[in-house]
Amino acid sequence: LYKILFMQKGIIVLLAFVLVLFNSLNLRTLNISEKDSIVNEFYETYSGELNDDVYKYVADLENEINAVDEELANAHEDYNNGKISEDKYYNVSQKYDAYDSKREALKIINERISYVEDAKKNGEDAWLVNPTGFEYLLGSSGYDRQQNFALLSVFCIIIIMSGVFSFEKRQFVSDLLNSTSGGRKKLLRKKILCVSLIATIVWICTSVFEFIEVCSKYTLSEITAPVKSLEFLNGLPFNCSILMFMIFVYAVRLLLILAITYVVCLVSAKTKFEVSIVVASAVMIIPSLIYVA
């Protein structure tokens, strides 16, 4: 670890990596529309399994909106018959327009309720869950952040790990180390353990900064709900809790980070330091950059 982090300046790369992650955080407060505010309040109160309170809330909101619609229709008729003034009719029209946000919110709420009902009809367990934060954390809404963090992680690993095995070649001691049992076996195991530890630190950094960004904008409530509660994940062939699915996703990311680390180390063992950086970058980063472009 001392050789990787200090003699090969890996600690500087790690600190620069953390600094870049910090600067890339988007912690700006979201401008929430009135419609979104109504929907969020609904989720805060009624998230969970469908119950009578949910249907009562929807019915009350529908009655409130229908009353305003009826009031406008009556005002329109009275105005045409000369029973009310233009100012009175204008006030009723303004009240009707003010309910547009509630109409849009009611449409979204009804769609979510219909989705949960359809899921239950198909034998799948689903709850009412606010999907916005999870969509940004796990779905396509956060794709740009996920892609940037992944590229930064891979680049950091390539810079740090490319010298793990090629360092001895540069110092002309690789043949000497390979001629001893400790150099061939014990040292190799220690190196694999060290690079695995550093890769895990990189994974922890990206995961922590990702959660900081998401949680600064959204509330990840009802994480114990079935994962099929999230419509963008309804194609999964299995159903578990959202929390278990999140653990699975981040565990897979850790395995990918470790796999990339071992590939970089393999390239480092076969080539010189500079060559290993170029080869590892060509294999790991360039295809992703082309895909993003």
Short mmCIF file of C-alpha atoms in Angstrom, two decimals:
data_model
loop_
_atom_site.label_atom_id
_atom_site.label_comp_id
_atom_site.label_asym_id
_atom_site.label_seq_id
_atom_site.Cartn_x
_atom_site.Cartn_y
_atom_site.Cartn_z
CA LEU A 1 0.00 0.00 0.00
CA TYR A 2 2.83 2.38 0.79
CA LYS A 3 4.43 1.68 -2.57
CA ILE A 4 1.15 2.14 -4.50
CA LEU A 5 -0.16 5.17 -2.65
CA PHE A 6 3.02 7.09 -1.84
CA MET A 7 5.99 5.91 -3.91
CA GLN A 8 3.82 5.73 -7.05
CA LYS A 9 1.76 8.80 -6.02
CA GLY A 10 -1.53 6.90 -5.97
CA ILE A 11 -2.76 8.96 -3.03
CA ILE A 12 -2.57 12.11 -5.18
CA VAL A 13 -4.72 10.44 -7.84
CA LEU A 14 -7.24 9.37 -5.20
CA LEU A 15 -7.44 12.87 -3.73
CA ALA A 16 -7.83 14.37 -7.20
CA PHE A 17 -10.55 11.80 -7.91
CA VAL A 18 -12.47 12.78 -4.77
CA LEU A 19 -12.05 16.48 -5.63
CA VAL A 20 -13.44 15.95 -9.14
CA LEU A 21 -16.37 13.98 -7.73
CA PHE A 22 -17.07 16.77 -5.27
CA ASN A 23 -16.94 19.45 -7.98
CA SER A 24 -19.23 17.40 -10.21
CA LEU A 25 -21.97 17.24 -7.58
CA ASN A 26 -25.16 19.02 -8.55
CA LEU A 27 -26.66 20.18 -5.26
CA ARG A 28 -28.84 22.96 -6.64
CA THR A 29 -32.34 23.05 -5.17
CA LEU A 30 -35.01 21.89 -7.58
CA ASN A 31 -37.76 24.27 -8.62
CA ILE A 32 -40.84 22.20 -7.87
CA SER A 33 -44.06 23.07 -9.67
CA GLU A 34 -47.38 23.21 -7.87
CA LYS A 35 -48.40 19.97 -9.58
CA ASP A 36 -45.28 18.16 -8.35
CA SER A 37 -45.79 19.63 -4.89
CA ILE A 38 -49.31 18.17 -4.74
CA VAL A 39 -48.08 14.76 -5.93
CA ASN A 40 -45.20 14.76 -3.45
CA GLU A 41 -47.55 15.62 -0.59
CA PHE A 42 -49.77 12.76 -1.67
CA TYR A 43 -46.86 10.33 -1.57
CA GLU A 44 -45.69 11.63 1.81
CA THR A 45 -49.10 10.88 3.28
CA TYR A 46 -50.25 7.79 1.42
CA SER A 47 -47.11 5.90 0.35
CA GLY A 48 -47.44 2.20 1.01
CA GLU A 49 -50.09 -0.35 0.20
CA LEU A 50 -53.36 0.76 -1.33
CA ASN A 51 -56.08 1.39 1.24
CA ASP A 52 -59.41 3.15 1.64
CA ASP A 53 -57.74 6.43 2.63
CA VAL A 54 -56.10 6.61 -0.80
CA TYR A 55 -59.40 6.20 -2.63
CA LYS A 56 -61.06 8.70 -0.29
CA TYR A 57 -58.36 11.29 -1.05
CA VAL A 58 -58.82 10.76 -4.80
CA ALA A 59 -62.60 10.96 -4.53
CA ASP A 60 -62.43 14.17 -2.48
CA LEU A 61 -60.02 15.75 -4.95
CA GLU A 62 -62.21 14.73 -7.89
CA ASN A 63 -65.28 16.20 -6.20
CA GLU A 64 -63.39 19.44 -5.51
CA ILE A 65 -62.31 19.72 -9.15
CA ASN A 66 -65.78 18.79 -10.46
CA ALA A 67 -67.31 21.47 -8.26
CA VAL A 68 -65.05 24.09 -9.81
CA ASP A 69 -65.82 22.80 -13.31
CA GLU A 70 -69.56 22.99 -12.58
CA GLU A 71 -69.17 26.47 -11.12
CA LEU A 72 -67.50 27.65 -14.31
CA ALA A 73 -70.18 26.07 -16.49
CA ASN A 74 -72.91 27.79 -14.45
CA ALA A 75 -71.05 31.10 -14.54
CA HIS A 76 -70.65 30.84 -18.29
CA GLU A 77 -74.39 30.28 -18.70
CA ASP A 78 -75.29 33.08 -16.29
CA TYR A 79 -72.91 35.48 -18.04
CA ASN A 80 -74.44 34.73 -21.43
CA ASN A 81 -77.89 35.35 -19.93
CA GLY A 82 -76.73 38.60 -18.37
CA LYS A 83 -77.24 37.39 -14.79
CA ILE A 84 -73.65 38.09 -13.61
CA SER A 85 -71.12 40.78 -14.43
CA GLU A 86 -67.98 40.33 -16.48
CA ASP A 87 -65.84 40.75 -13.37
CA LYS A 88 -67.70 37.95 -11.62
CA TYR A 89 -67.28 35.66 -14.61
CA TYR A 90 -63.57 36.57 -14.80
CA ASN A 91 -63.06 35.65 -11.15
CA VAL A 92 -64.69 32.25 -11.67
CA SER A 93 -62.51 31.68 -14.76
CA GLN A 94 -59.39 32.52 -12.77
CA LYS A 95 -60.40 30.04 -10.08
CA TYR A 96 -60.91 27.39 -12.77
CA ASP A 97 -57.47 28.03 -14.25
CA ALA A 98 -55.89 27.85 -10.80
CA TYR A 99 -57.06 24.24 -10.56
CA ASP A 100 -55.03 23.13 -13.60
CA SER A 101 -52.22 21.94 -11.34
CA LYS A 102 -54.63 19.84 -9.30
CA ARG A 103 -56.06 18.31 -12.49
CA GLU A 104 -52.59 17.35 -13.69
CA ALA A 105 -51.68 16.00 -10.25
CA LEU A 106 -54.88 13.97 -10.11
CA LYS A 107 -54.08 12.45 -13.50
CA ILE A 108 -50.62 11.35 -12.30
CA ILE A 109 -52.03 9.96 -9.04
CA ASN A 110 -54.71 8.00 -10.89
CA GLU A 111 -52.09 6.58 -13.25
CA ARG A 112 -49.99 5.39 -10.32
CA ILE A 113 -53.00 3.85 -8.60
CA SER A 114 -53.99 2.10 -11.84
CA TYR A 115 -50.47 0.73 -12.20
CA VAL A 116 -50.52 -0.72 -8.67
CA GLU A 117 -54.00 -2.19 -9.23
CA ASP A 118 -52.94 -3.80 -12.52
CA ALA A 119 -49.83 -5.24 -10.89
CA LYS A 120 -51.91 -6.81 -8.13
CA LYS A 121 -54.31 -8.25 -10.72
CA ASN A 122 -51.31 -9.90 -12.39
CA GLY A 123 -50.28 -11.45 -9.09
CA GLU A 124 -47.38 -9.07 -8.44
CA ASP A 125 -46.96 -7.21 -5.17
CA ALA A 126 -46.72 -3.42 -5.60
CA TRP A 127 -47.16 -0.36 -3.40
CA LEU A 128 -47.62 3.33 -3.93
CA VAL A 129 -44.06 4.68 -4.01
CA ASN A 130 -42.74 8.04 -5.17
CA PRO A 131 -40.55 6.94 -8.11
CA THR A 132 -38.75 10.23 -8.82
CA GLY A 133 -35.75 9.77 -6.53
CA PHE A 134 -35.30 6.10 -7.43
CA GLU A 135 -35.56 6.95 -11.12
CA TYR A 136 -32.75 9.47 -10.68
CA LEU A 137 -30.66 7.02 -8.65
CA LEU A 138 -31.21 3.81 -10.63
CA GLY A 139 -33.03 4.75 -13.82
CA SER A 140 -32.45 6.65 -17.03
CA SER A 141 -32.91 10.06 -15.39
CA GLY A 142 -29.53 9.68 -13.72
CA TYR A 143 -27.77 8.08 -16.68
CA ASP A 144 -25.43 11.03 -17.30
CA ARG A 145 -24.30 11.04 -13.67
CA GLN A 146 -23.82 7.27 -13.65
CA GLN A 147 -21.81 7.40 -16.87
CA ASN A 148 -19.57 10.24 -15.66
CA PHE A 149 -18.91 8.61 -12.30
CA ALA A 150 -18.13 5.29 -13.99
CA LEU A 151 -15.65 6.88 -16.41
CA LEU A 152 -13.97 8.77 -13.58
CA SER A 153 -13.68 5.57 -11.55
CA VAL A 154 -12.16 3.62 -14.43
CA PHE A 155 -9.71 6.42 -15.23
CA CYS A 156 -8.66 6.64 -11.58
CA ILE A 157 -8.10 2.88 -11.40
CA ILE A 158 -6.07 2.84 -14.61
CA ILE A 159 -3.74 5.59 -13.39
CA ILE A 160 -3.23 3.99 -9.96
CA MET A 161 -3.08 0.33 -10.92
CA SER A 162 -0.98 0.57 -14.08
CA GLY A 163 2.19 0.74 -12.01
CA VAL A 164 1.40 -2.01 -9.52
CA PHE A 165 3.30 -4.68 -11.46
CA SER A 166 5.21 -2.59 -13.97
CA PHE A 167 6.90 -0.67 -11.14
CA GLU A 168 9.28 -3.59 -10.48
CA LYS A 169 10.10 -3.79 -14.17
CA ARG A 170 11.07 -0.14 -14.19
CA GLN A 171 13.34 -0.78 -11.18
CA PHE A 172 14.76 -3.96 -12.84
CA VAL A 173 13.85 -6.18 -9.88
CA SER A 174 10.95 -8.17 -11.35
CA ASP A 175 13.20 -11.11 -12.32
CA LEU A 176 14.71 -11.14 -8.85
CA LEU A 177 11.27 -11.16 -7.19
CA ASN A 178 10.02 -13.94 -9.47
CA SER A 179 13.01 -16.08 -8.55
CA THR A 180 11.81 -16.33 -4.93
CA SER A 181 8.77 -18.14 -3.57
CA GLY A 182 7.67 -15.05 -1.62
CA GLY A 183 7.94 -12.87 -4.70
CA ARG A 184 5.90 -15.23 -6.87
CA LYS A 185 3.17 -16.10 -4.37
CA LYS A 186 3.05 -14.10 -1.16
CA LEU A 187 3.81 -10.77 -2.79
CA LEU A 188 1.29 -11.45 -5.54
CA ARG A 189 -1.45 -12.18 -3.00
CA LYS A 190 -0.60 -8.98 -1.12
CA LYS A 191 -0.77 -6.95 -4.32
CA ILE A 192 -4.15 -8.41 -5.26
CA LEU A 193 -5.42 -7.65 -1.76
CA CYS A 194 -4.12 -4.07 -1.93
CA VAL A 195 -5.58 -3.29 -5.37
CA SER A 196 -8.89 -4.82 -4.28
CA LEU A 197 -8.92 -2.55 -1.25
CA ILE A 198 -8.15 0.56 -3.32
CA ALA A 199 -10.81 -0.39 -5.89
CA THR A 200 -13.32 -0.78 -3.07
CA ILE A 201 -12.40 2.69 -1.79
CA VAL A 202 -13.04 4.09 -5.28
CA TRP A 203 -16.42 2.33 -5.35
CA ILE A 204 -17.31 3.68 -1.89
CA CYS A 205 -16.42 7.23 -2.96
CA THR A 206 -18.61 7.14 -6.07
CA SER A 207 -21.49 5.51 -4.17
CA VAL A 208 -21.36 8.03 -1.32
CA PHE A 209 -21.21 11.05 -3.62
CA GLU A 210 -24.03 9.61 -5.71
CA PHE A 211 -26.25 9.22 -2.64
CA ILE A 212 -25.36 12.73 -1.48
CA GLU A 213 -26.46 14.21 -4.81
CA VAL A 214 -29.69 12.21 -5.02
CA CYS A 215 -30.70 12.65 -1.38
CA SER A 216 -30.08 16.41 -1.57
CA LYS A 217 -32.95 16.64 -4.08
CA TYR A 218 -35.25 13.71 -3.46
CA THR A 219 -36.61 11.60 -0.64
CA LEU A 220 -36.01 7.88 -1.01
CA SER A 221 -38.99 6.70 1.00
CA GLU A 222 -40.53 3.23 1.23
CA ILE A 223 -37.28 1.42 0.38
CA THR A 224 -38.76 -1.73 1.89
CA ALA A 225 -41.53 -1.72 -0.73
CA PRO A 226 -41.50 -4.38 -3.49
CA VAL A 227 -39.26 -3.36 -6.38
CA LYS A 228 -42.16 -3.86 -8.82
CA SER A 229 -43.70 -0.78 -7.18
CA LEU A 230 -41.38 1.22 -9.45
CA GLU A 231 -42.85 1.21 -12.92
CA PHE A 232 -39.49 1.60 -14.67
CA LEU A 233 -38.40 -1.70 -13.05
CA ASN A 234 -41.54 -3.69 -13.77
CA GLY A 235 -39.71 -5.75 -16.38
CA LEU A 236 -37.52 -7.48 -13.80
CA PRO A 237 -37.93 -11.27 -13.78
CA PHE A 238 -37.98 -11.29 -9.96
CA ASN A 239 -39.55 -9.26 -7.18
CA CYS A 240 -37.71 -8.24 -4.05
CA SER A 241 -37.63 -5.12 -1.92
CA ILE A 242 -36.27 -1.88 -3.37
CA LEU A 243 -33.53 -1.98 -0.75
CA MET A 244 -32.41 -5.47 -1.78
CA PHE A 245 -32.40 -4.42 -5.43
CA MET A 246 -30.26 -1.37 -4.60
CA ILE A 247 -27.82 -3.61 -2.72
CA PHE A 248 -27.72 -5.94 -5.72
CA VAL A 249 -27.05 -3.07 -8.16
CA TYR A 250 -24.23 -1.60 -6.09
CA ALA A 251 -22.73 -5.05 -5.47
CA VAL A 252 -22.65 -5.64 -9.23
CA ARG A 253 -20.95 -2.26 -9.68
CA LEU A 254 -18.33 -3.28 -7.11
CA LEU A 255 -17.71 -6.55 -8.95
CA LEU A 256 -17.31 -4.65 -12.22
CA ILE A 257 -14.86 -2.24 -10.61
CA LEU A 258 -12.85 -5.18 -9.25
CA ALA A 259 -12.92 -6.93 -12.63
CA ILE A 260 -11.62 -3.78 -14.35
CA THR A 261 -8.93 -3.48 -11.68
CA TYR A 262 -7.70 -7.03 -12.27
CA VAL A 263 -7.65 -6.49 -16.05
CA VAL A 264 -5.56 -3.34 -15.59
CA CYS A 265 -3.20 -5.25 -13.29
CA LEU A 266 -2.89 -8.04 -15.86
CA VAL A 267 -1.94 -5.50 -18.53
CA SER A 268 0.49 -3.92 -16.05
CA ALA A 269 2.15 -7.28 -15.45
CA LYS A 270 2.73 -7.80 -19.18
CA THR A 271 3.82 -4.33 -20.28
CA LYS A 272 5.66 -1.22 -19.18
CA PHE A 273 3.98 1.47 -17.09
CA GLU A 274 3.34 3.91 -19.95
CA VAL A 275 2.21 1.16 -22.29
CA SER A 276 -0.12 -0.30 -19.66
CA ILE A 277 -1.86 3.07 -19.27
CA VAL A 278 -2.37 3.39 -23.01
CA VAL A 279 -3.57 -0.19 -23.46
CA ALA A 280 -5.87 -0.12 -20.43
CA SER A 281 -7.34 3.22 -21.53
CA ALA A 282 -7.91 1.91 -25.03
CA VAL A 283 -9.67 -1.17 -23.70
CA MET A 284 -11.69 0.40 -20.88
CA ILE A 285 -12.34 4.09 -21.58
CA ILE A 286 -12.29 4.75 -25.33
CA PRO A 287 -15.28 2.46 -26.15
CA SER A 288 -17.34 4.20 -23.43
CA LEU A 289 -16.36 7.65 -24.70
CA ILE A 290 -17.36 6.65 -28.24
CA TYR A 291 -20.68 5.34 -26.95
CA VAL A 292 -21.36 8.56 -25.03
CA ALA A 293 -20.47 10.69 -28.05
#
